[in-house]
Amino acid sequence: MVGGMVRDIIMGRGTVDVDVVVNGDGPSFAASLAALTGGSIVLHDRFGTSVLILPDKRRVDVATARTETYNAAAALPDVSFTVIDYDLKRRDFSINAVAVALGSAEFGEVLDPFNGQADIAAGVIRVLHEGSFVDDPTRIFRAARFEQRFQFHLDEETERLLRAAVRAGLLNHVSGARVRNEVMAIFEEREPATTVKRLQDFGVWNALVPGLDANVTAATIVAAITMAGKELSPSLKPDWRTFNAYLMGLATDASEAAARDLTERLGLSHHSRRAVTRAVAGRSLVLSELANEPQPSVLRQTLAGYSDAALVFFYAAGDAAVRASIERFLAGRRIKPLITGRDLTRQGYLPSAVFSDVLESVMAAQLDGIVKTVAEANELARQLLDAANQIAVSGDK
Ligand code: ATP
């Protein structure tokens, strides 16, 4: 048993997922475990890693310890630990490089070649060797995340190496998908803002995207997004993108170009790129309009075209008046229109591109209380269609 699970047990923290490294044939061990527990294997890759889901939904990662460049002649005397020892050497920090034997012969024996237990006790994040951030610059994000989650601190030398790695531009060599995974992991923390701030202190955001500075405002908004998401979620579309809301917060003070660069650097979908960039670019204007208690129709127009993630972002970034406006907007969104396109065709109008504009205007009038009944709505639609020179071919026009 290795990694985060061992760390969490030593710290007395609850742990859900199980990480196991097998000295030998990982996949067949995973298959036996699946048969024994009634779990199912959902992944099995070419590195000998299997992911097993237990009937109670807990996850067991089963990896295979590999020796590739390992020289058995120079090995530690205890053969059963030589392979796992190699595995531990490739890990990120000492606190994550402690293993506990599960085999019956050595059950419970602790293997701790990097003094991870002492670092856990002292609250220190320490890399295992000088080249650690060069080997894998994503550890820059992980270091800040673990430090903030556990309220630990970076060992002095580790911090020096981390800062040097940032200055040397090593993050430029990391793929968009890997950076995205790390940034997502930050936003899945209970309090992501402190990690965002710490990475700003290291110069990471600017190194990742020139012009991206997560200063105090950004960190405050990121913190507020966590709350805003919780408060608004019952009124949002179920698939609203929390991640996009956080990215908007991260890029709050960035230029539109830098916000776009961030979304491109992370390899987001076209849809998400637009959503994030638009919200960052539109923030000032939207906030000032929403602060003036706009009429429902104006509110609807102002927020049209913004994603639900953007609503969460504006809510987090705005004052009480802005928040009230967004709540009114969301309440208004639940109101059904008095008439639809079918009412117009029923009156003999041929469907046309003008329909959606007309229906939108009728809806705006409905929200503002100008039309209150279906008859009034139909009448207004008729007037608008006539003004647009739409001709009814039949019906009671
Ligand atoms: P969390 O509580 O966030 O899940 P974790 O420590 O379990 O923390 P994972 O990302 O699930 O983190 O990784 C599991 C283990 O794999 C880590 O504890 C660490 O030993 C190792 N590991 C993960 N990422 C890296 C990396 N980039 N470099 C080296 N080792 C890594």
Short mmCIF file of C-alpha atoms and ligand atoms in Angstrom, two decimals:
data_model
loop_
_atom_site.label_atom_id
_atom_site.label_comp_id
_atom_site.label_asym_id
_atom_site.label_seq_id
_atom_site.Cartn_x
_atom_site.Cartn_y
_atom_site.Cartn_z
CA MET A 1 0.00 0.00 0.00
CA VAL A 2 1.53 3.30 -1.07
CA GLY A 3 1.16 6.99 -1.71
CA GLY A 4 -1.63 9.25 -0.57
CA MET A 5 -3.44 6.52 1.32
CA VAL A 6 -0.49 5.72 3.57
CA ARG A 7 0.11 9.44 4.11
CA ASP A 8 -3.52 10.00 5.06
CA ILE A 9 -3.55 7.06 7.46
CA ILE A 10 -0.39 8.31 9.19
CA MET A 11 -1.99 11.73 9.50
CA GLY A 12 -5.18 10.19 10.85
CA ARG A 13 -7.21 11.59 7.99
CA GLY A 14 -10.02 9.74 6.31
CA THR A 15 -9.06 8.12 3.07
CA VAL A 16 -11.26 6.69 0.39
CA ASP A 17 -9.19 5.34 -2.46
CA VAL A 18 -6.68 2.56 -2.09
CA ASP A 19 -3.30 2.55 -3.87
CA VAL A 20 -1.51 -0.74 -4.13
CA VAL A 21 1.74 -1.59 -5.84
CA VAL A 22 2.37 -5.21 -6.67
CA ASN A 23 5.83 -6.68 -6.84
CA GLY A 24 5.08 -8.91 -9.79
CA ASP A 25 2.01 -9.35 -11.90
CA GLY A 26 -0.28 -6.41 -11.06
CA PRO A 27 -3.04 -7.17 -13.59
CA SER A 28 -3.56 -10.75 -12.42
CA PHE A 29 -3.47 -9.62 -8.78
CA ALA A 30 -6.17 -7.05 -9.67
CA ALA A 31 -8.22 -9.74 -11.43
CA SER A 32 -8.06 -12.00 -8.36
CA LEU A 33 -8.98 -9.12 -6.10
CA ALA A 34 -11.95 -8.30 -8.35
CA ALA A 35 -13.15 -11.91 -8.21
CA LEU A 36 -12.73 -12.02 -4.45
CA THR A 37 -14.50 -8.73 -3.70
CA GLY A 38 -17.15 -8.72 -6.42
CA GLY A 39 -15.59 -5.54 -7.81
CA SER A 40 -15.00 -4.77 -11.45
CA ILE A 41 -11.94 -3.67 -13.37
CA VAL A 42 -12.56 -0.47 -15.29
CA LEU A 43 -9.12 0.20 -16.65
CA HIS A 44 -6.10 -1.79 -17.50
CA ASP A 45 -3.27 -0.01 -19.26
CA ARG A 46 -0.01 -0.97 -20.88
CA PHE A 47 1.97 0.07 -17.80
CA GLY A 48 0.42 -2.76 -15.82
CA THR A 49 -1.93 -0.45 -13.94
CA SER A 50 -5.48 -1.58 -13.20
CA VAL A 51 -8.28 0.32 -11.60
CA LEU A 52 -10.75 -1.71 -9.66
CA ILE A 53 -14.10 -0.42 -8.44
CA LEU A 54 -15.42 -2.19 -5.37
CA PRO A 55 -19.16 -2.85 -4.95
CA ASP A 56 -19.32 0.09 -2.48
CA LYS A 57 -17.80 2.33 -5.23
CA ARG A 58 -14.43 2.73 -3.59
CA ARG A 59 -11.53 2.68 -5.96
CA VAL A 60 -8.45 0.51 -5.79
CA ASP A 61 -5.52 1.45 -8.02
CA VAL A 62 -3.27 -1.52 -8.59
CA ALA A 63 0.10 -0.65 -10.11
CA THR A 64 2.94 -2.94 -11.01
CA ALA A 65 6.34 -2.08 -9.57
CA ARG A 66 8.78 -1.90 -12.45
CA THR A 67 12.53 -2.20 -12.51
CA GLU A 68 13.46 -0.85 -15.99
CA THR A 69 16.84 0.67 -15.18
CA TYR A 70 17.14 -1.03 -11.85
CA ASN A 71 20.42 -2.73 -11.22
CA ALA A 72 19.74 -5.78 -9.08
CA ALA A 73 23.41 -6.15 -8.17
CA ALA A 74 23.32 -2.85 -6.27
CA ALA A 75 20.01 -3.61 -4.67
CA LEU A 76 19.05 -3.38 -1.05
CA PRO A 77 19.49 -6.73 0.70
CA ASP A 78 15.78 -7.32 1.22
CA VAL A 79 14.73 -8.70 -2.15
CA SER A 80 11.01 -8.37 -1.50
CA PHE A 81 11.47 -4.62 -1.13
CA THR A 82 13.89 -3.90 -3.96
CA VAL A 83 11.24 -3.36 -6.61
CA ILE A 84 8.95 -1.28 -4.44
CA ASP A 85 11.99 0.72 -3.41
CA TYR A 86 12.54 1.65 -7.02
CA ASP A 87 8.88 2.58 -7.31
CA LEU A 88 9.09 4.89 -4.31
CA LYS A 89 12.12 6.68 -5.74
CA ARG A 90 10.07 7.93 -8.65
CA ARG A 91 7.44 9.56 -6.50
CA ASP A 92 6.91 13.26 -5.99
CA PHE A 93 7.46 14.05 -2.31
CA SER A 94 8.71 12.21 0.74
CA ILE A 95 5.24 12.38 2.34
CA ASN A 96 3.89 10.38 -0.62
CA ALA A 97 6.74 7.89 -0.72
CA VAL A 98 5.98 5.71 2.28
CA ALA A 99 4.84 2.13 1.73
CA VAL A 100 3.30 -0.45 4.03
CA ALA A 101 3.63 -4.15 3.24
CA LEU A 102 0.39 -6.09 2.87
CA GLY A 103 1.82 -9.52 2.05
CA SER A 104 1.30 -12.01 4.85
CA ALA A 105 5.02 -12.50 5.57
CA GLU A 106 5.79 -8.82 6.17
CA PHE A 107 2.31 -7.49 6.87
CA GLY A 108 2.48 -4.03 8.45
CA GLU A 109 6.16 -3.41 7.83
CA VAL A 110 6.78 0.20 6.89
CA LEU A 111 9.17 1.10 4.12
CA ASP A 112 10.18 4.73 4.39
CA PRO A 113 13.45 5.33 2.52
CA PHE A 114 12.99 9.14 2.35
CA ASN A 115 11.88 9.78 5.92
CA GLY A 116 8.37 10.61 4.86
CA GLN A 117 6.99 9.88 8.33
CA ALA A 118 9.28 12.49 9.86
CA ASP A 119 8.25 15.01 7.20
CA ILE A 120 4.59 14.29 7.85
CA ALA A 121 5.19 14.86 11.56
CA ALA A 122 7.08 18.10 10.89
CA GLY A 123 4.68 19.27 8.17
CA VAL A 124 7.25 19.47 5.41
CA ILE A 125 6.90 19.00 1.64
CA ARG A 126 10.20 17.79 0.28
CA VAL A 127 11.19 16.46 -3.14
CA LEU A 128 13.24 13.29 -3.26
CA HIS A 129 16.10 14.63 -5.34
CA GLU A 130 17.40 17.76 -7.06
CA GLY A 131 16.08 16.93 -10.48
CA SER A 132 12.53 16.24 -9.36
CA PHE A 133 10.86 19.32 -10.89
CA VAL A 134 12.89 18.87 -14.06
CA ASP A 135 11.73 15.26 -14.35
CA ASP A 136 8.14 16.36 -13.93
CA PRO A 137 7.24 20.06 -13.66
CA THR A 138 3.62 19.23 -12.75
CA ARG A 139 5.02 18.64 -9.27
CA ILE A 140 5.19 22.43 -8.98
CA PHE A 141 1.39 22.48 -8.78
CA ARG A 142 1.26 19.42 -6.57
CA ALA A 143 3.74 20.89 -4.10
CA ALA A 144 1.64 24.01 -3.60
CA ARG A 145 -1.59 22.01 -3.42
CA PHE A 146 -0.41 19.58 -0.75
CA GLU A 147 1.29 22.38 1.18
CA GLN A 148 -1.93 24.36 1.34
CA ARG A 149 -4.25 21.40 1.91
CA PHE A 150 -2.34 20.16 4.93
CA GLN A 151 -1.05 23.57 6.05
CA PHE A 152 2.48 22.24 5.64
CA HIS A 153 5.42 24.24 4.34
CA LEU A 154 7.93 23.63 1.60
CA ASP A 155 11.35 22.56 2.67
CA GLU A 156 13.80 25.40 1.91
CA GLU A 157 15.77 23.53 -0.73
CA THR A 158 12.57 22.25 -2.33
CA GLU A 159 11.28 25.81 -2.58
CA ARG A 160 14.54 26.96 -4.15
CA LEU A 161 14.37 24.16 -6.74
CA LEU A 162 10.72 24.91 -7.43
CA ARG A 163 11.33 28.62 -8.01
CA ALA A 164 14.31 27.83 -10.23
CA ALA A 165 12.15 25.43 -12.27
CA VAL A 166 9.52 28.13 -12.75
CA ARG A 167 12.14 30.71 -13.77
CA ALA A 168 13.69 28.26 -16.22
CA GLY A 169 10.34 27.99 -18.01
CA LEU A 170 9.99 24.26 -17.44
CA LEU A 171 6.21 24.55 -17.44
CA ASN A 172 6.40 25.29 -21.16
CA HIS A 173 7.28 21.66 -21.70
CA VAL A 174 4.17 20.27 -20.06
CA SER A 175 1.21 19.30 -22.25
CA GLY A 176 -2.09 21.15 -21.98
CA ALA A 177 -3.85 18.03 -20.73
CA ARG A 178 -1.40 17.54 -17.86
CA VAL A 179 -1.54 21.18 -16.79
CA ARG A 180 -5.33 21.04 -17.01
CA ASN A 181 -5.46 18.01 -14.73
CA GLU A 182 -3.34 19.78 -12.14
CA VAL A 183 -5.36 22.99 -12.31
CA MET A 184 -8.56 20.96 -12.00
CA ALA A 185 -7.17 19.18 -8.97
CA ILE A 186 -6.56 22.57 -7.34
CA PHE A 187 -10.16 23.57 -7.89
CA GLU A 188 -11.33 20.32 -6.34
CA GLU A 189 -9.64 21.24 -3.08
CA ARG A 190 -11.83 22.49 -0.27
CA GLU A 191 -10.15 25.89 -0.35
CA PRO A 192 -8.54 26.36 -3.73
CA ALA A 193 -7.86 30.09 -3.26
CA THR A 194 -4.85 29.59 -1.00
CA THR A 195 -3.14 27.36 -3.55
CA VAL A 196 -3.93 29.88 -6.29
CA LYS A 197 -2.26 32.56 -4.17
CA ARG A 198 0.77 30.45 -3.41
CA LEU A 199 1.30 29.66 -7.09
CA GLN A 200 1.05 33.37 -7.82
CA ASP A 201 3.78 33.92 -5.24
CA PHE A 202 5.94 31.42 -7.16
CA GLY A 203 5.27 33.21 -10.46
CA VAL A 204 3.57 30.13 -11.88
CA TRP A 205 0.54 31.78 -13.50
CA ASN A 206 2.62 34.28 -15.38
CA ALA A 207 5.04 31.56 -16.45
CA LEU A 208 2.13 29.52 -17.73
CA VAL A 209 0.44 32.38 -19.58
CA PRO A 210 2.17 35.75 -19.91
CA GLY A 211 -0.11 38.42 -18.49
CA LEU A 212 -1.98 36.05 -16.19
CA ASP A 213 -1.64 37.32 -12.65
CA ALA A 214 -3.83 35.82 -9.97
CA ASN A 215 -3.51 38.77 -7.63
CA VAL A 216 -5.53 39.42 -4.50
CA THR A 217 -8.75 40.13 -6.40
CA ALA A 218 -8.49 36.87 -8.32
CA ALA A 219 -7.81 34.85 -5.18
CA THR A 220 -10.75 36.50 -3.40
CA ILE A 221 -13.05 35.77 -6.30
CA VAL A 222 -11.87 32.17 -6.52
CA ALA A 223 -12.75 31.79 -2.84
CA ALA A 224 -16.15 33.38 -3.44
CA ILE A 225 -16.84 31.07 -6.39
CA THR A 226 -16.82 28.07 -4.08
CA MET A 227 -19.62 29.69 -2.05
CA ALA A 228 -21.46 31.10 -5.06
CA GLY A 229 -21.54 27.69 -6.74
CA LYS A 230 -23.13 26.15 -3.67
CA GLU A 231 -25.72 28.90 -3.32
CA LEU A 232 -26.78 29.06 -6.94
CA SER A 233 -26.51 25.43 -7.93
CA PRO A 234 -30.22 24.54 -7.35
CA SER A 235 -31.12 27.13 -10.01
CA LEU A 236 -28.36 26.27 -12.48
CA LYS A 237 -28.33 23.78 -15.31
CA PRO A 238 -27.13 20.49 -13.82
CA ASP A 239 -24.17 20.31 -16.19
CA TRP A 240 -22.82 23.82 -15.48
CA ARG A 241 -19.04 23.84 -15.54
CA THR A 242 -17.54 24.55 -12.16
CA PHE A 243 -14.08 24.41 -13.68
CA ASN A 244 -14.87 27.19 -16.14
CA ALA A 245 -16.19 29.40 -13.34
CA TYR A 246 -12.90 28.97 -11.49
CA LEU A 247 -10.89 29.74 -14.59
CA MET A 248 -12.87 32.96 -15.00
CA GLY A 249 -11.99 33.79 -11.40
CA LEU A 250 -8.35 32.99 -12.00
CA ALA A 251 -8.29 35.28 -15.04
CA THR A 252 -10.44 38.01 -13.46
CA ASP A 253 -7.94 40.79 -13.97
CA ALA A 254 -6.30 39.41 -17.07
CA SER A 255 -6.82 40.97 -20.48
CA GLU A 256 -9.19 39.26 -22.87
CA ALA A 257 -6.17 38.00 -24.81
CA ALA A 258 -4.54 36.48 -21.72
CA ALA A 259 -7.82 34.82 -20.73
CA ARG A 260 -8.07 33.33 -24.21
CA ASP A 261 -4.43 32.19 -24.02
CA LEU A 262 -5.16 30.45 -20.72
CA THR A 263 -8.05 28.50 -22.23
CA GLU A 264 -5.87 27.55 -25.19
CA ARG A 265 -2.95 26.56 -22.99
CA LEU A 266 -5.24 24.21 -21.08
CA GLY A 267 -6.61 22.76 -24.31
CA LEU A 268 -10.25 23.52 -23.46
CA SER A 269 -13.03 22.78 -25.92
CA HIS A 270 -14.04 25.53 -28.31
CA HIS A 271 -17.22 26.02 -26.32
CA SER A 272 -15.41 26.45 -22.99
CA ARG A 273 -12.79 28.76 -24.51
CA ARG A 274 -15.50 31.10 -25.68
CA ALA A 275 -17.44 30.90 -22.43
CA VAL A 276 -14.43 31.76 -20.28
CA THR A 277 -13.01 34.47 -22.54
CA ARG A 278 -16.38 36.18 -22.96
CA ALA A 279 -17.09 36.26 -19.25
CA VAL A 280 -13.69 37.75 -18.39
CA ALA A 281 -14.00 40.33 -21.18
CA GLY A 282 -17.56 41.25 -20.21
CA ARG A 283 -17.19 41.32 -16.45
CA SER A 284 -16.87 45.09 -15.83
CA LEU A 285 -19.76 46.02 -18.04
CA VAL A 286 -22.03 43.27 -16.73
CA LEU A 287 -21.28 44.12 -13.11
CA SER A 288 -21.99 47.80 -13.58
CA GLU A 289 -25.26 47.09 -15.38
CA LEU A 290 -26.37 44.54 -12.81
CA ALA A 291 -25.61 46.90 -9.96
CA ASN A 292 -28.33 49.29 -11.22
CA GLU A 293 -31.28 47.00 -10.55
CA PRO A 294 -32.18 46.67 -14.23
CA GLN A 295 -35.69 45.82 -15.42
CA PRO A 296 -36.17 42.08 -15.95
CA SER A 297 -36.03 42.44 -19.74
CA VAL A 298 -32.78 44.42 -19.60
CA LEU A 299 -31.35 41.90 -17.17
CA ARG A 300 -32.26 39.10 -19.54
CA GLN A 301 -30.60 40.91 -22.41
CA THR A 302 -27.46 41.69 -20.44
CA LEU A 303 -26.97 38.10 -19.37
CA ALA A 304 -28.05 36.47 -22.63
CA GLY A 305 -25.26 34.45 -24.11
CA TYR A 306 -23.35 34.00 -20.87
CA SER A 307 -22.90 30.48 -19.56
CA ASP A 308 -24.12 29.39 -16.14
CA ALA A 309 -20.48 29.27 -15.04
CA ALA A 310 -20.29 32.97 -15.93
CA LEU A 311 -23.33 33.66 -13.73
CA VAL A 312 -21.51 32.05 -10.82
CA PHE A 313 -18.42 34.13 -11.63
CA PHE A 314 -20.39 37.39 -11.79
CA TYR A 315 -22.19 36.47 -8.57
CA ALA A 316 -18.85 35.85 -6.86
CA ALA A 317 -17.32 39.04 -8.23
CA GLY A 318 -20.26 41.34 -7.59
CA ASP A 319 -21.74 43.21 -4.63
CA ALA A 320 -25.11 42.59 -2.98
CA ALA A 321 -27.01 44.42 -5.77
CA VAL A 322 -25.35 42.28 -8.43
CA ARG A 323 -26.14 39.12 -6.53
CA ALA A 324 -29.78 40.15 -6.18
CA SER A 325 -29.96 40.80 -9.93
CA ILE A 326 -28.58 37.36 -10.72
CA GLU A 327 -31.07 35.74 -8.36
CA ARG A 328 -33.89 37.63 -10.10
CA PHE A 329 -32.55 36.56 -13.47
CA LEU A 330 -32.49 32.91 -12.45
CA ALA A 331 -36.01 33.16 -11.04
CA GLY A 332 -37.13 34.76 -14.33
CA ARG A 333 -35.60 31.94 -16.27
CA ARG A 334 -38.08 29.54 -14.73
CA ILE A 335 -41.05 31.51 -16.06
CA LYS A 336 -42.66 29.86 -19.09
CA PRO A 337 -43.38 32.08 -22.09
CA LEU A 338 -47.07 32.80 -22.64
CA ILE A 339 -46.77 31.92 -26.33
CA THR A 340 -44.45 29.91 -28.54
CA GLY A 341 -43.74 29.61 -32.26
CA ARG A 342 -46.68 27.25 -32.56
CA ASP A 343 -49.07 30.04 -31.52
CA LEU A 344 -47.73 32.12 -34.39
CA THR A 345 -48.10 29.41 -37.03
CA ARG A 346 -51.57 28.69 -35.71
CA GLN A 347 -52.42 32.27 -36.55
CA GLY A 348 -51.28 31.64 -40.10
CA TYR A 349 -47.78 33.08 -40.08
CA LEU A 350 -45.19 31.11 -41.98
CA PRO A 351 -42.24 30.19 -39.80
CA SER A 352 -39.38 32.58 -40.41
CA ALA A 353 -36.18 33.88 -38.91
CA VAL A 354 -38.14 36.79 -37.44
CA PHE A 355 -40.02 34.46 -35.10
CA SER A 356 -37.29 34.15 -32.51
CA ASP A 357 -36.83 37.94 -32.28
CA VAL A 358 -40.55 38.46 -31.95
CA LEU A 359 -40.92 35.76 -29.31
CA GLU A 360 -37.98 37.21 -27.42
CA SER A 361 -39.61 40.67 -27.44
CA VAL A 362 -42.89 39.19 -26.24
CA MET A 363 -41.07 37.35 -23.48
CA ALA A 364 -39.32 40.58 -22.46
CA ALA A 365 -42.69 42.34 -22.28
CA GLN A 366 -44.07 39.44 -20.26
CA LEU A 367 -41.20 39.60 -17.76
CA ASP A 368 -41.64 43.35 -17.38
CA GLY A 369 -45.38 42.86 -16.78
CA ILE A 370 -46.43 44.69 -19.95
CA VAL A 371 -48.29 41.66 -21.27
CA LYS A 372 -50.07 39.46 -18.78
CA THR A 373 -52.30 37.11 -20.76
CA VAL A 374 -51.99 34.83 -23.77
CA ALA A 375 -54.31 37.14 -25.72
CA GLU A 376 -52.13 40.15 -24.97
CA ALA A 377 -49.03 38.20 -25.91
CA ASN A 378 -50.59 37.14 -29.23
CA GLU A 379 -51.64 40.69 -29.93
CA LEU A 380 -48.15 42.03 -29.34
CA ALA A 381 -46.68 39.28 -31.54
CA ARG A 382 -49.09 40.22 -34.33
CA GLN A 383 -48.09 43.86 -34.13
CA LEU A 384 -44.41 43.00 -34.24
CA LEU A 385 -44.82 40.57 -37.12
CA ASP A 386 -46.82 43.12 -39.07
CA ALA A 387 -44.17 45.71 -38.43
CA ALA A 388 -41.65 43.22 -39.82
CA ASN A 389 -43.89 42.77 -42.87
CA GLN A 390 -44.64 39.15 -42.12
CA ILE A 391 -47.78 38.11 -43.92
CA ALA A 392 -50.31 35.70 -42.52
CA VAL A 393 -51.43 33.30 -45.23
CA SER A 394 -54.49 32.18 -43.32
CA GLY A 395 -56.05 32.46 -39.91
CA ASP A 396 -57.69 35.36 -38.17
CA LYS A 397 -54.96 38.00 -38.60
P1 ATP B 1 -4.97 13.02 -3.28
O1 ATP B 1 -5.30 12.97 -1.84
O2 ATP B 1 -4.98 14.40 -3.87
O3 ATP B 1 -5.65 11.99 -4.12
P2 ATP B 1 -2.62 11.45 -3.73
O4 ATP B 1 -1.31 11.56 -3.05
O5 ATP B 1 -3.41 10.20 -3.57
O6 ATP B 1 -3.43 12.70 -3.24
P3 ATP B 1 -2.61 11.08 -6.58
O7 ATP B 1 -2.52 12.17 -7.60
O8 ATP B 1 -3.83 10.24 -6.54
O9 ATP B 1 -2.36 11.82 -5.21
O10 ATP B 1 -1.33 10.20 -6.73
C1 ATP B 1 -1.13 8.99 -6.00
C2 ATP B 1 0.35 8.82 -5.68
O11 ATP B 1 1.09 8.73 -6.91
C3 ATP B 1 0.97 10.00 -4.94
O12 ATP B 1 0.82 9.87 -3.57
C4 ATP B 1 2.39 9.97 -5.39
O13 ATP B 1 3.12 9.04 -4.63
C5 ATP B 1 2.31 9.45 -6.79
N1 ATP B 1 2.31 10.53 -7.79
C6 ATP B 1 1.25 11.15 -8.33
N2 ATP B 1 1.63 12.09 -9.20
C7 ATP B 1 2.96 12.08 -9.23
C8 ATP B 1 3.96 12.81 -9.94
N3 ATP B 1 3.64 13.79 -10.78
N4 ATP B 1 5.25 12.49 -9.73
C9 ATP B 1 5.57 11.50 -8.88
N5 ATP B 1 4.70 10.79 -8.16
C10 ATP B 1 3.41 11.06 -8.33
#
